[in-house]
Amino acid sequence: MNLTGKTALVTGASKGIGKAMAFALGQAGARVVVSSRDQAAVSAVAEEFRQASIEATGIACNVGRFEDLPGLVSATVAAYGGLDILVNNAGTNPAFGPIQQVTEAAWDKLMDVNLKGPFELARHCYPHLKARGGGSVINISSVEGFTPSQGLGAYSVSKAGLIMLTKVMAREWGPDLIRVNAICPGFIRTKLSQAIFDNKALLSHVMDKQALKLEGAPEDIAGLAVLLASDESRFITGAVITADGGLTI
């Protein structure tokens, strides 16, 4: 799975799953643009990657600010001459509780960051991917997009929408040899999910449901991202792949 000569843009890449995927793509030979909201954070990650002999640049961007997305794409292309891989990883969950208690502001933020942002960014990346003769878009959804957990209803709606967006883009962009796939992680230990892992009763419930009695780590998603970015998956598009230890079986 050699990505030498390819350029990858990864959002939400300053920590957690995004950082692990960006690092793995770089280890496979890709030039990596690390993006998240904070410039200091992405600059630090890019420097860490360069110390590991990965060609990397940090470019700050809030995917929920749609007016900033063209600049992120332009800066990526200016830095490396083109774009081959987009990983829509940035996400948020400002609402926890019954769906009727979700405020309009929280709903809008969820949909802007988790669904509309990936759509808008992919749309701006499309002509550059097409100009390369094809490419790979990887959308990071969630197992919540299949079956909602208690208190995560609005988040689940956004992630279900991202799954359908993946299929629509795969269908429409296939003639341009742009492959679009989704990864649906289960419970992965990150800053966002730390409260789950700190709750022993809830963690025990999750482990009882999982086929593999293992705690998921960001690196468990990274290898799958490299596969979907590489030519080894040239015949895979529109796929929605779970990486959840068997939670959804």
C-alpha positions as MATLAB code, in Angstrom:
seq = 'MNLTGKTALVTGASKGIGKAMAFALGQAGARVVVSSRDQAAVSAVAEEFRQASIEATGIACNVGRFEDLPGLVSATVAAYGGLDILVNNAGTNPAFGPIQQVTEAAWDKLMDVNLKGPFELARHCYPHLKARGGGSVINISSVEGFTPSQGLGAYSVSKAGLIMLTKVMAREWGPDLIRVNAICPGFIRTKLSQAIFDNKALLSHVMDKQALKLEGAPEDIAGLAVLLASDESRFITGAVITADGGLTI';
ca = [
       0.000    0.000    0.000;
       2.467    2.570   -1.300;
       1.214    6.189   -1.326;
       4.459    7.772   -2.500;
       3.795   10.825   -4.642;
       0.235   11.273   -3.365;
      -1.105   14.146   -1.282;
      -3.591   13.587    1.539;
      -5.722   16.154    3.371;
      -6.989   14.990    6.766;
      -9.404   17.053    8.861;
      -9.651   16.759   12.623;
      -6.075   15.526   12.513;
      -4.543   17.161   15.575;
      -5.430   14.230   17.841;
      -7.185   10.893   18.135;
      -8.305    8.945   15.088;
      -7.506   11.791   12.694;
      -3.915   12.066   13.860;
      -3.436    8.285   13.724;
      -4.776    8.141   10.160;
      -2.666   11.095    9.014;
       0.465    9.515   10.489;
      -0.263    6.149    8.851;
      -0.858    7.803    5.471;
       2.457    9.600    5.841;
       4.247    6.406    6.802;
       2.889    4.875    3.593;
       4.590    7.662    1.651;
       1.901   10.345    1.282;
       2.510   14.036    1.752;
       0.071   14.995    4.483;
      -1.824   18.178    5.234;
      -2.842   18.086    8.887;
      -5.903   20.231    9.553;
      -8.022   21.173   12.557;
      -9.294   24.380   14.086;
      -6.126   25.407   15.965;
      -3.028   26.430   14.021;
      -0.661   25.849   16.934;
      -1.971   22.302   17.334;
      -1.673   21.350   13.664;
       1.746   22.962   13.383;
       2.946   20.890   16.332;
       1.589   17.673   14.814;
       3.134   18.468   11.420;
       6.496   19.046   13.087;
       6.138   15.746   14.964;
       5.470   14.027   11.634;
       8.476   15.684    9.994;
      10.654   14.365   12.812;
       9.438   10.921   11.723;
      10.520   11.668    8.115;
       6.977   12.371    6.921;
       6.436   15.353    4.620;
       3.693   17.298    6.392;
       2.113   20.725    6.630;
      -0.327   22.042    9.221;
      -3.186   24.233    7.954;
      -5.862   25.380   10.386;
      -9.499   25.284    9.305;
     -12.868   24.905   11.013;
     -14.921   22.707    8.684;
     -18.066   24.244   10.140;
     -17.040   27.608    8.651;
     -17.846   26.911    5.030;
     -16.318   30.135    3.748;
     -12.904   28.894    4.947;
     -12.977   25.600    3.038;
     -11.884   26.892   -0.395;
      -8.812   28.389    1.254;
      -7.905   25.067    2.865;
      -8.096   23.304   -0.491;
      -6.186   26.057   -2.288;
      -3.434   26.029    0.348;
      -3.147   22.251    0.068;
      -2.806   22.376   -3.704;
      -0.360   25.277   -3.487;
       1.801   23.367   -1.013;
       1.988   20.079   -2.906;
       0.766   20.705   -6.434;
      -2.427   18.690   -6.258;
      -4.660   16.479   -4.156;
      -5.262   12.716   -4.222;
      -6.817   11.780   -0.876;
      -9.372   13.503    1.339;
     -10.199   12.169    4.788;
     -13.285   13.837    6.268;
     -12.662   13.059    9.914;
     -13.548   16.244   11.814;
     -16.645   15.816   13.933;
     -18.430   17.111   16.993;
     -21.158   16.190   19.456;
     -22.429   19.186   21.456;
     -25.712   17.487   22.364;
     -26.332   14.566   24.726;
     -29.797   13.629   25.850;
     -33.310   13.068   24.492;
     -33.837   14.316   20.940;
     -36.599   16.708   22.034;
     -34.127   18.527   24.263;
     -31.592   19.238   21.534;
     -31.444   22.957   20.888;
     -31.556   24.432   17.427;
     -28.012   25.756   17.897;
     -26.681   22.326   18.884;
     -28.541   20.653   16.001;
     -27.152   23.151   13.490;
     -23.591   22.736   14.795;
     -23.864   18.941   14.559;
     -25.111   19.031   10.998;
     -22.680   21.754    9.925;
     -19.554   19.979   11.207;
     -20.541   16.325   10.778;
     -22.456   16.437    7.500;
     -22.512   19.722    5.600;
     -18.821   20.383    6.241;
     -17.676   17.085    4.696;
     -19.992   17.687    1.728;
     -18.721   21.223    1.131;
     -15.069   20.247    1.528;
     -15.419   17.246   -0.791;
     -17.194   19.454   -3.327;
     -14.265   21.885   -3.357;
     -11.788   18.992   -3.599;
     -13.639   17.328   -6.479;
     -12.047   19.245   -9.406;
      -8.561   18.642   -8.024;
      -9.188   14.918   -7.545;
     -10.622   14.728  -11.064;
      -7.590   16.550  -12.465;
      -5.358   13.806  -11.014;
      -7.301   11.172  -12.927;
      -9.061    9.962   -9.806;
      -8.587    9.783   -6.078;
     -10.016    8.642   -2.780;
     -12.442   10.290   -0.369;
     -12.797    8.642    3.032;
     -15.647    9.775    5.270;
     -15.433    8.890    8.944;
     -18.951    8.077   10.072;
     -19.824    5.918   13.094;
     -21.695    2.800   14.142;
     -24.149    5.335   15.570;
     -25.173    5.939   11.960;
     -26.762    2.471   11.958;
     -28.315    2.194   15.412;
     -28.566    5.128   17.825;
     -27.451    4.857   21.410;
     -29.397    6.468   24.214;
     -28.692   10.195   24.301;
     -26.890   10.303   20.943;
     -29.889   10.662   18.642;
     -28.891   13.923   16.933;
     -25.318   12.723   16.489;
     -26.662    9.495   14.968;
     -28.746   11.437   12.458;
     -25.676   13.347   11.282;
     -23.614   10.183   10.911;
     -26.410    8.355    9.076;
     -26.548   11.275    6.673;
     -22.805   10.973    6.105;
     -23.247    7.313    5.163;
     -25.796    8.214    2.491;
     -23.645   11.123    1.298;
     -20.822    8.611    0.833;
     -22.992    6.414   -1.380;
     -24.283    9.348   -3.426;
     -20.795   10.708   -4.092;
     -19.511    7.232   -4.912;
     -22.276    6.780   -7.476;
     -21.894   10.198   -9.083;
     -18.086   10.502   -8.994;
     -17.296    6.943  -10.040;
     -17.000    7.839  -13.756;
     -14.167   10.201  -12.755;
     -12.425    7.323  -10.926;
     -12.942    9.073   -7.600;
     -13.665    6.427   -4.996;
     -15.718    7.387   -1.940;
     -15.982    5.108    1.080;
     -16.987    5.391    4.723;
     -15.405    3.978    7.863;
     -17.702    3.501   10.841;
     -15.661    3.154   14.030;
     -17.142    1.648   17.158;
     -15.978    2.636   20.628;
     -12.444    3.923   20.183;
     -10.533    5.381   23.117;
     -10.140    9.080   22.289;
     -10.618   12.335   24.163;
     -14.200   12.507   22.828;
     -15.088    9.045   24.148;
     -13.048    9.068   27.367;
     -16.168    9.413   29.514;
     -17.398    6.066   28.211;
     -14.155    4.329   29.083;
     -14.149    5.953   32.528;
     -17.636    4.536   33.223;
     -16.936    0.953   34.255;
     -20.563   -0.168   34.031;
     -21.025    1.279   30.553;
     -17.678   -0.067   29.364;
     -18.620   -3.517   30.647;
     -21.900   -3.303   28.716;
     -20.046   -2.423   25.507;
     -17.551   -5.231   25.980;
     -20.354   -7.726   26.563;
     -21.837   -6.788   23.166;
     -18.535   -6.802   21.256;
     -17.368  -10.045   19.675;
     -13.750   -9.043   20.344;
     -13.145   -8.245   23.985;
     -10.681   -5.494   23.140;
     -10.602   -1.751   23.625;
     -10.418    0.077   20.316;
      -7.531    2.474   19.682;
      -7.092    5.154   16.985;
      -4.464    2.992   15.312;
      -7.133    0.341   14.721;
      -8.742    2.706   12.201;
      -5.527    3.972   10.612;
      -4.650    0.862    8.611;
      -8.102    0.736    7.064;
      -7.725    4.365    5.961;
      -4.416    3.532    4.268;
      -6.044    0.636    2.422;
      -8.926    2.795    1.175;
      -6.497    5.527    0.109;
      -4.307    3.148   -1.870;
      -4.576    1.507   -5.278;
      -5.060   -1.838   -3.545;
      -8.675   -0.750   -3.058;
      -9.106    0.444   -6.657;
     -12.324   -1.615   -7.046;
     -13.893   -0.496   -3.763;
     -16.289    2.456   -3.719;
     -19.512    3.187   -1.891;
     -18.457    0.777    0.856;
     -19.488    1.391    4.449;
     -17.026   -0.508    6.606;
     -17.386   -1.037   10.340;
     -14.329   -1.218   12.577;
     -16.028   -1.931   15.867;
     -14.711   -5.181   17.305;
     -17.907   -6.911   16.226;
     -20.204   -4.576   18.175;
     -22.816   -4.421   15.408;
     -22.941   -8.125   14.574;
];
